[in-house]
PDB file of C-alpha atoms in Angstrom:
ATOM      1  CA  UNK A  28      12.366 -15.950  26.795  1.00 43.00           C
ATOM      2  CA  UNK A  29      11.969 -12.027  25.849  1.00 42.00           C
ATOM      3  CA  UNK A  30      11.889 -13.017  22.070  1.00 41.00           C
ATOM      4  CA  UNK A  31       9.982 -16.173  22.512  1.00 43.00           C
ATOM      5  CA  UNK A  32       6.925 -13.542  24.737  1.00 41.00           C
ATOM      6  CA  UNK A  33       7.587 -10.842  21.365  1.00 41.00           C
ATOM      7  CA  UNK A  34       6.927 -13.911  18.721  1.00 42.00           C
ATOM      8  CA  UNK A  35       4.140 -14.768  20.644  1.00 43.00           C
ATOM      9  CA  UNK A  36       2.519 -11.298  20.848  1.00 46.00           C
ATOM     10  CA  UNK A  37       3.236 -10.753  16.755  1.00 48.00           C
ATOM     11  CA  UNK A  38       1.502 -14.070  15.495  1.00 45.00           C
ATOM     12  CA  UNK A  39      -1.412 -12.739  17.805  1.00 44.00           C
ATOM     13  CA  UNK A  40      -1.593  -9.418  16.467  1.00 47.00           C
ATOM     14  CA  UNK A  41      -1.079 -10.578  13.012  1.00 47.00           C
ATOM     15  CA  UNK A  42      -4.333 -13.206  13.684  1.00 41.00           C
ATOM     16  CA  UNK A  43      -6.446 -10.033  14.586  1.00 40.00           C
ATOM     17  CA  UNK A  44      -5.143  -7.706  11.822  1.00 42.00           C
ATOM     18  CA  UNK A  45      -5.626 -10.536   8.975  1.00 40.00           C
ATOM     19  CA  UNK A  46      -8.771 -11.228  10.075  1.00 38.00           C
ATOM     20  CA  UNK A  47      -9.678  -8.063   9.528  1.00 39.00           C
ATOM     21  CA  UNK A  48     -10.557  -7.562  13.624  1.00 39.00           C
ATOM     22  CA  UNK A  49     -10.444  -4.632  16.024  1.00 35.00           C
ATOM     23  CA  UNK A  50     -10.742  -3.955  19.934  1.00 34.00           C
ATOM     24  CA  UNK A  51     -11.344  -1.045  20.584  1.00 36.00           C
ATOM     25  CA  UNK A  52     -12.644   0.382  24.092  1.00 34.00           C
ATOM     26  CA  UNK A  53     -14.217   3.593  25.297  1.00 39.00           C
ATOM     27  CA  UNK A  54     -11.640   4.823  27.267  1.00 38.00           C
ATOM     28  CA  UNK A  55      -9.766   7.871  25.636  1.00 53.00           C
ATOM     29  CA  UNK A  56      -6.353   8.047  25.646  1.00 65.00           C
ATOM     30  CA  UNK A  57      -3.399   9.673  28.042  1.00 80.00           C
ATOM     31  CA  UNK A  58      -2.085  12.257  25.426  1.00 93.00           C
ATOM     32  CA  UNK A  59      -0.975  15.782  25.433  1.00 92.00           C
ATOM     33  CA  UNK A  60      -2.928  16.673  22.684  1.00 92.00           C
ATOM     34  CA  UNK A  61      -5.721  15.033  20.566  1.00 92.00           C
ATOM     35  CA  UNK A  62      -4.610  12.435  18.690  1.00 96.00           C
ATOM     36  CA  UNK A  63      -1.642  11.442  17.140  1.00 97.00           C
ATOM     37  CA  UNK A  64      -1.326  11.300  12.834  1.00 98.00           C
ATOM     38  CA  UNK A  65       0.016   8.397  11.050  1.00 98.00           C
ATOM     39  CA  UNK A  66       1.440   9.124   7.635  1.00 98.00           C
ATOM     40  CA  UNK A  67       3.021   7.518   4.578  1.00 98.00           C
ATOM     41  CA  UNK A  68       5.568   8.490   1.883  1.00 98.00           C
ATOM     42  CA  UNK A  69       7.290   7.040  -0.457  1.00 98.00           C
ATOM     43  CA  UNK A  70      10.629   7.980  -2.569  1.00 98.00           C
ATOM     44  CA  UNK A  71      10.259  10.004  -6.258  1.00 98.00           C
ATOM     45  CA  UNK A  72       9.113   7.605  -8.924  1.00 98.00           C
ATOM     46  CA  UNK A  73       8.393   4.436  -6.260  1.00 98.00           C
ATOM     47  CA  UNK A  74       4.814   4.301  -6.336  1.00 98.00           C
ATOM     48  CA  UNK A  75       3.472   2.745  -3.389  1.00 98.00           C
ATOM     49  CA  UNK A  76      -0.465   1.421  -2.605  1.00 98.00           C
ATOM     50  CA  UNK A  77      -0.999   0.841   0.909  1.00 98.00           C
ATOM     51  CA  UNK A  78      -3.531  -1.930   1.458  1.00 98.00           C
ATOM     52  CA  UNK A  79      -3.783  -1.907   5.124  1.00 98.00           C
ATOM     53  CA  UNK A  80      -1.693  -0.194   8.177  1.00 98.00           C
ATOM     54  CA  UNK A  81      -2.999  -1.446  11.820  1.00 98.00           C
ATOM     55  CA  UNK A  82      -1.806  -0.695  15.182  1.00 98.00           C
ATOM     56  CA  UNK A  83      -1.714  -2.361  18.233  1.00 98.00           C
ATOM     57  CA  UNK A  84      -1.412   0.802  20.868  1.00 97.00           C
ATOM     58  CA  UNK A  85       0.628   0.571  24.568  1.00 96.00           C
ATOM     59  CA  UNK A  86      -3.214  -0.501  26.309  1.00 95.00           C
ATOM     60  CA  UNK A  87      -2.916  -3.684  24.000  1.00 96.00           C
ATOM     61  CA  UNK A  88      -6.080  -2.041  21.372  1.00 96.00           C
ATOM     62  CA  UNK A  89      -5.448  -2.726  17.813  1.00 97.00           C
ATOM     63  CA  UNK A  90      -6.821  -0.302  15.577  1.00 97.00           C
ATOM     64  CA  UNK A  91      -7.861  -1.715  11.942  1.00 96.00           C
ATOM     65  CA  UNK A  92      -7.045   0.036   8.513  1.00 96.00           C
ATOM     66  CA  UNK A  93      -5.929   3.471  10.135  1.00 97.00           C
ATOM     67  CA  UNK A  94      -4.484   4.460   6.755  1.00 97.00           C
ATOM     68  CA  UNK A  95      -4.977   2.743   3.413  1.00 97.00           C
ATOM     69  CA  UNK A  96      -4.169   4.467   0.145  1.00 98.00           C
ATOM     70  CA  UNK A  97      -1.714   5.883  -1.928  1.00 98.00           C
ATOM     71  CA  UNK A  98       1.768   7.123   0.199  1.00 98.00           C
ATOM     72  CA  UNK A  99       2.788  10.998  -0.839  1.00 98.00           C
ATOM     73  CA  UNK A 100       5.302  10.825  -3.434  1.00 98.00           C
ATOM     74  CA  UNK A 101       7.055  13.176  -6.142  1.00 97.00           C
ATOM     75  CA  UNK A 102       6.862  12.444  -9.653  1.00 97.00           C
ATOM     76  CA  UNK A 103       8.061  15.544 -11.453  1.00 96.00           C
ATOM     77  CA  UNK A 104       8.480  14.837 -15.131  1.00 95.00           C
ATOM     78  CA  UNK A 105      11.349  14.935 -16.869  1.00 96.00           C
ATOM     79  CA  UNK A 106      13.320  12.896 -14.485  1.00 97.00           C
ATOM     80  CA  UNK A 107      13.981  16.193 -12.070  1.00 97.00           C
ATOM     81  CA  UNK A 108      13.442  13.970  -9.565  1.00 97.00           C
ATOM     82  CA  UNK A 109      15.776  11.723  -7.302  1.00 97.00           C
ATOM     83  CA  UNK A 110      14.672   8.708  -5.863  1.00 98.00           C
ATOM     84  CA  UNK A 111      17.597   7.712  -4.027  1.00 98.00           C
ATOM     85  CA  UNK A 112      17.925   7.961  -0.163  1.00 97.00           C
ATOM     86  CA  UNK A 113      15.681   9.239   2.236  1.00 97.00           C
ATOM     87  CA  UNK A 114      14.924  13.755   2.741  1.00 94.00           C
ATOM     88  CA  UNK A 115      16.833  14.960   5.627  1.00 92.00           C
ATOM     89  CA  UNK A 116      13.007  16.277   6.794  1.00 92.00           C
ATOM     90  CA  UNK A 117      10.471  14.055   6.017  1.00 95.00           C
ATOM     91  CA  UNK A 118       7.649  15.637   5.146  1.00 94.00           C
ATOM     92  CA  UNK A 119       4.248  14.241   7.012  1.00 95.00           C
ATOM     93  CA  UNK A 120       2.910  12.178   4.272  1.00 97.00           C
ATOM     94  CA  UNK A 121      -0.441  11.167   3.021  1.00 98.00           C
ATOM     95  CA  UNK A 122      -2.395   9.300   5.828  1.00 97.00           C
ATOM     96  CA  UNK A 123      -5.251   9.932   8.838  1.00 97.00           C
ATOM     97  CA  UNK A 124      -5.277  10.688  12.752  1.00 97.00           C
ATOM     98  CA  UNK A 125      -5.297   7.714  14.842  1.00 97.00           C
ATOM     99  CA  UNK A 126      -8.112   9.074  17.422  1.00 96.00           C
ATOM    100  CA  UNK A 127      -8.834   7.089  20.893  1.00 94.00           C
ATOM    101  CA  UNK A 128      -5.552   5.071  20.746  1.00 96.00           C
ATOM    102  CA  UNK A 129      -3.064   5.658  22.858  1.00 96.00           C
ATOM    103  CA  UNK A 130       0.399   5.889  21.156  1.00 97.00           C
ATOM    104  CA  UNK A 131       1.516   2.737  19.425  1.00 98.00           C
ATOM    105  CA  UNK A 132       3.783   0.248  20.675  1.00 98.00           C
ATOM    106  CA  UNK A 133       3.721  -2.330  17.205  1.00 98.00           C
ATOM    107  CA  UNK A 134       2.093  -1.103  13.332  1.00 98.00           C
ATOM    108  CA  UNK A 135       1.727  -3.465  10.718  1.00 98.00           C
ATOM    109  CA  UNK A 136       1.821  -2.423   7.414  1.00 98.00           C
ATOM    110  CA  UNK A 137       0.946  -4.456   4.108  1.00 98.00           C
ATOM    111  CA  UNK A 138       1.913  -2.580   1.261  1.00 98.00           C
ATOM    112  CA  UNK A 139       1.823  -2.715  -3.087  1.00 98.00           C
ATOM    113  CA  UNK A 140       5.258  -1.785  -4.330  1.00 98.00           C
ATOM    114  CA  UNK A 141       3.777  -0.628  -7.729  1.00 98.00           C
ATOM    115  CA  UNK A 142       7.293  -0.026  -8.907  1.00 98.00           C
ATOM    116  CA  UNK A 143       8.180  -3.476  -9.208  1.00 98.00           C
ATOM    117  CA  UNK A 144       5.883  -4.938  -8.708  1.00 98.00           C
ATOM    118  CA  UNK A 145       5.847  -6.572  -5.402  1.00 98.00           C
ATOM    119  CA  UNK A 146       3.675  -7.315  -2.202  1.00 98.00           C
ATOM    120  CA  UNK A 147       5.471  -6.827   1.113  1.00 98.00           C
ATOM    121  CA  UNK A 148       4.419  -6.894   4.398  1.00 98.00           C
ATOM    122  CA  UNK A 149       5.995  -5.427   8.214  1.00 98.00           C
ATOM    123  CA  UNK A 150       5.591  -5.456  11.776  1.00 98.00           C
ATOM    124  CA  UNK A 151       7.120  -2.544  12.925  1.00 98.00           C
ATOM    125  CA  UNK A 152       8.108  -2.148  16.771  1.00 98.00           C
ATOM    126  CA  UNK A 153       7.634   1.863  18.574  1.00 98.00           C
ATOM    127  CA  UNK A 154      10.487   1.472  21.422  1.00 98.00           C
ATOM    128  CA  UNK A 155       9.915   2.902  24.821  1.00 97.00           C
ATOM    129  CA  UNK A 156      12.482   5.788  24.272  1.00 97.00           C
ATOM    130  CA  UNK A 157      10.109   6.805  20.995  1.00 97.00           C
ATOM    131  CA  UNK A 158       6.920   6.431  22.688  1.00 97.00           C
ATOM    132  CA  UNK A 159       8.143   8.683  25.621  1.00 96.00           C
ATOM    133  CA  UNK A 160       9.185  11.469  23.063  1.00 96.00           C
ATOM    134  CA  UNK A 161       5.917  11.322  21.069  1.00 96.00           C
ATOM    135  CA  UNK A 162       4.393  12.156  24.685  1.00 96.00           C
ATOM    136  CA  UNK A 163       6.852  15.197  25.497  1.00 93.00           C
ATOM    137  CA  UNK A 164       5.541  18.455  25.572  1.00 89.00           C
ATOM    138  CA  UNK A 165       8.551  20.882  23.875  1.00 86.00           C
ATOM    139  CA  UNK A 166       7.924  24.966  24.973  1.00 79.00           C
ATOM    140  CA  UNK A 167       9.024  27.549  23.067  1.00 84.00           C
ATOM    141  CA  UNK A 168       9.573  25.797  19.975  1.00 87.00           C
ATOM    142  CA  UNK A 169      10.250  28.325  17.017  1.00 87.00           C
ATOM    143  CA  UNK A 170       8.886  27.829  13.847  1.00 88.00           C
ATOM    144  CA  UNK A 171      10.814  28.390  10.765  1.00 81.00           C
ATOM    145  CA  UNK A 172       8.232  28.696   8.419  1.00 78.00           C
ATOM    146  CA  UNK A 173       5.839  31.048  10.143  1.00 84.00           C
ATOM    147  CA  UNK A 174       8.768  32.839  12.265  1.00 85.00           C
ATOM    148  CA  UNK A 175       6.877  31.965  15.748  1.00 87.00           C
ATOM    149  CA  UNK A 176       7.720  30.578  18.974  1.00 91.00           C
ATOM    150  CA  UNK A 177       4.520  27.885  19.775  1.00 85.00           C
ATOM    151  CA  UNK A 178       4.305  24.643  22.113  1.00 88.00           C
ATOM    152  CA  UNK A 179       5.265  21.736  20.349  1.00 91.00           C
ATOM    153  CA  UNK A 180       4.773  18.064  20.140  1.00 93.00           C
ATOM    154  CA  UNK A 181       6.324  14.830  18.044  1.00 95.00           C
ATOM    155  CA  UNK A 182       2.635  13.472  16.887  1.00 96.00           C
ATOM    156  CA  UNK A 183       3.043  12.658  13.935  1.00 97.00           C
ATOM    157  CA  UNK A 184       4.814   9.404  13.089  1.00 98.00           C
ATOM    158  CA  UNK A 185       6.163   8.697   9.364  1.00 98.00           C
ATOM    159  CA  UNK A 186       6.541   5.683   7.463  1.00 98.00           C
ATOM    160  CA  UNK A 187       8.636   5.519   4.335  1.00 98.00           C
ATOM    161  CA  UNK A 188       7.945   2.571   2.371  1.00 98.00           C
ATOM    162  CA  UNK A 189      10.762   1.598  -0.809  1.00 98.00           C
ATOM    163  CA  UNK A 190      11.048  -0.843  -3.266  1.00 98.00           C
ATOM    164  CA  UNK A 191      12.518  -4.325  -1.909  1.00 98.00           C
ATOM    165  CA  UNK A 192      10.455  -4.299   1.331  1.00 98.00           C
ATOM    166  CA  UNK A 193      12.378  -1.355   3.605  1.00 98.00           C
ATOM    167  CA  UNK A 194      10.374   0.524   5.772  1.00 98.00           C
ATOM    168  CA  UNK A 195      11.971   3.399   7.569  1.00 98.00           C
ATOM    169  CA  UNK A 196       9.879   5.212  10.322  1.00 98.00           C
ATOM    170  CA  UNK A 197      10.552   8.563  12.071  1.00 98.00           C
ATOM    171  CA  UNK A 198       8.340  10.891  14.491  1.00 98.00           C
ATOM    172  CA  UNK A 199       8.627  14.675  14.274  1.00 96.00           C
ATOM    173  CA  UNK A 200       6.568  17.611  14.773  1.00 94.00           C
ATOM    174  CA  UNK A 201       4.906  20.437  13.099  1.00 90.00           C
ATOM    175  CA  UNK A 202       8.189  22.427  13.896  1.00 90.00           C
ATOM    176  CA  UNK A 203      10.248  20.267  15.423  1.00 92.00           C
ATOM    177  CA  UNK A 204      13.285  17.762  14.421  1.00 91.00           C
ATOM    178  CA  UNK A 205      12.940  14.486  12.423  1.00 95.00           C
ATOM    179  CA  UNK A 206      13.677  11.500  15.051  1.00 96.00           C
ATOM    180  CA  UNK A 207      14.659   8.276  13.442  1.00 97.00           C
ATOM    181  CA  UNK A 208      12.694   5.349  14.747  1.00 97.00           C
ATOM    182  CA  UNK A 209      13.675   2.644  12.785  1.00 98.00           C
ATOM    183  CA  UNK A 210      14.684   0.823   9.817  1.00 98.00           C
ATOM    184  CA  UNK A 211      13.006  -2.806   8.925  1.00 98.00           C
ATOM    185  CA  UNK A 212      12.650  -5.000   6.388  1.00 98.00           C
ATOM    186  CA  UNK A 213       9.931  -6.410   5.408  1.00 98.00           C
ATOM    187  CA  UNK A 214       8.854  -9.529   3.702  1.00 98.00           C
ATOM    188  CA  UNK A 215       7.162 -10.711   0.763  1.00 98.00           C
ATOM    189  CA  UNK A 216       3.518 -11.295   0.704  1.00 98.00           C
ATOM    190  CA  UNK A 217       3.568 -14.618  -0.829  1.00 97.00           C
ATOM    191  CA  UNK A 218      -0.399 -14.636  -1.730  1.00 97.00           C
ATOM    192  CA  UNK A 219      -0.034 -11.531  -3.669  1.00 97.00           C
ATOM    193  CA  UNK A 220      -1.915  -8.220  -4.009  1.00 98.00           C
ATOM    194  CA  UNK A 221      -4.797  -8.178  -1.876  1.00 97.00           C
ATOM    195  CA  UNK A 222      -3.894 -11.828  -0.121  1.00 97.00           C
ATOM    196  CA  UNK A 223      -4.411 -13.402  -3.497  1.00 96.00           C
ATOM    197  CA  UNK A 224      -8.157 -11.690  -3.739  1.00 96.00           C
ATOM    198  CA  UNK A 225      -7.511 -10.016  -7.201  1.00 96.00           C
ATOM    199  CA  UNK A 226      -6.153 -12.670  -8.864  1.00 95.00           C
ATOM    200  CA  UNK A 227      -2.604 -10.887  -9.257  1.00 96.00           C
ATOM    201  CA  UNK A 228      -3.872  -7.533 -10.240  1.00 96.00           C
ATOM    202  CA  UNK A 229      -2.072  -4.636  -8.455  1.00 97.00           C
ATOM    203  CA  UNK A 230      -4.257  -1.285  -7.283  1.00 96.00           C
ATOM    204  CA  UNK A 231      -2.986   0.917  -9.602  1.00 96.00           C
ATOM    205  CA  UNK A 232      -0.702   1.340 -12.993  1.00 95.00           C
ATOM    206  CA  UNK A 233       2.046   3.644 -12.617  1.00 97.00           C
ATOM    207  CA  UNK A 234       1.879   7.036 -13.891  1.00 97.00           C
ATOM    208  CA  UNK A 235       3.774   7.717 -16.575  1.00 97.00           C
ATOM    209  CA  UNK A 236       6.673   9.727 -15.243  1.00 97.00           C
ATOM    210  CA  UNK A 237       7.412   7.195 -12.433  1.00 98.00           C
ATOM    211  CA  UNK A 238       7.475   4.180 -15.819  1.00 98.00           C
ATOM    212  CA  UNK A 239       9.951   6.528 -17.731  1.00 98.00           C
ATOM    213  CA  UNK A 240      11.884   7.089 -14.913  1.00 98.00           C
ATOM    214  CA  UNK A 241      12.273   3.469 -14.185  1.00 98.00           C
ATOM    215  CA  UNK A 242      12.170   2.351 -17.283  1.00 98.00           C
ATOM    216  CA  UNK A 243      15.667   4.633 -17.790  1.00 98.00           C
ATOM    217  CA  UNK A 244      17.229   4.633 -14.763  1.00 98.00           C
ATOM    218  CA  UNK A 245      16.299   1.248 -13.186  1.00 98.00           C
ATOM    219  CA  UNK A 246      15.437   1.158  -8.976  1.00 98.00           C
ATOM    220  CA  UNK A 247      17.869   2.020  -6.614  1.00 98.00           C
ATOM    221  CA  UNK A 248      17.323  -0.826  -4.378  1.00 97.00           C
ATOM    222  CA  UNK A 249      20.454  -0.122  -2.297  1.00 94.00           C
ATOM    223  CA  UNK A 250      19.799   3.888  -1.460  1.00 97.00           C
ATOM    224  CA  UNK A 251      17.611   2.901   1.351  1.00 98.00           C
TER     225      UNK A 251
END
């Protein structure tokens, strides 16, 4: 019954994202600070355009296109970089503040993997357990960077989007820990960049470092 209610609630979320639809109301949102940030990455080399990130927040509001864009990413040249594997600190990536929602409960994500190429797509779930620590207030944090003690939270949640369709997720703070969310796989966007719209044309050509690099090496498919 509990999967049957989730498959129900995903094919109606995914009806208002496609359609390019959003809800949202005036009321503002039970956080402990003013919004939280939802950001992108993506591994050295892997080149990722993001054509659309929604989210569907815990008061059932689904907020349209809150990112869109390029992911962060490393490309250093002479293959210095290493694709494989996630950091051990994600940084925050490239991507917006989600303001008015309340934190998120699902986020789709339809992405370009310029790297292959390939269109995916994912619905990615924010467990209770996630949501509660994204809404705890941590004292006396110290900061490693700036060698302070400040009052923390986990606001910013971070999406790392690979070749083949995986999309890990974590939520950390300015100074605090990396918590690991989730892993998923997505799936194949049969209609192609865009929904079919550009004929098969992808966003963007890879820059040239990212080409050598896979044009040498290959893709590490099974590092992430």
């Amino acid at each position: 019954m509990a999967i049957n209610k989730l498959n129900a609630l995903l094919g109606s979320v995914l009806a208002v994202i496609l359609c390019g639809c959003t809800h949202v109301n005036e009321y503002g949102a039970e956080l402990p600070y003013d919004a939280w940030r939802l950001g992108f990455l993506a591994p050295n080399y892997m080149e990722v355009w993001i054509e659309t990130a929604n989210v569907l927040d815990v008061k059932g509001r689904v907020f349209g296109r809150a990112m869109s864009g390029v992911a962060a990413i490393q490309t250093p040249p002479n293959f210095r970089g290493n694709p494989r594997g996630w950091p051990k600190r994600p940084g925050d990536g490239a991507g917006k503040y989600v303001w008015r929602a309340d934190v998120p409960r699902l986020i789709y994500v339809r992405w370009q993997s310029l790297a292959e190429p390939q269109t995916y797509e994912a619905f990615i779930e924010i467990p209770e357990a996630t949501r509660n620590a994204m809404l705890e207030i941590k004292q006396n944090t110290y900061c490693r960077g700036t060698k302070e003690w400040i009052t923390d939270h986990r606001e910013l949640l971070v999406i790392g989007l690979a070749p083949g369709g995986i999309a890990k997720t974590w939520i950390r703070g300015l100074c605090l820990d990396p918590i690991e969310v989730s892993r998923v796989q997505g799936r194949i966007v049969e209609k192609g960049p865009d929904l079919g719209r550009t004929n098969g044309q992808y966003a963007l050509e890879l820059e040239p470092e990212s080409r050598a690099y896979i044009d040498k090496f290959g893709i590490p498919y099974d590092s992430w």
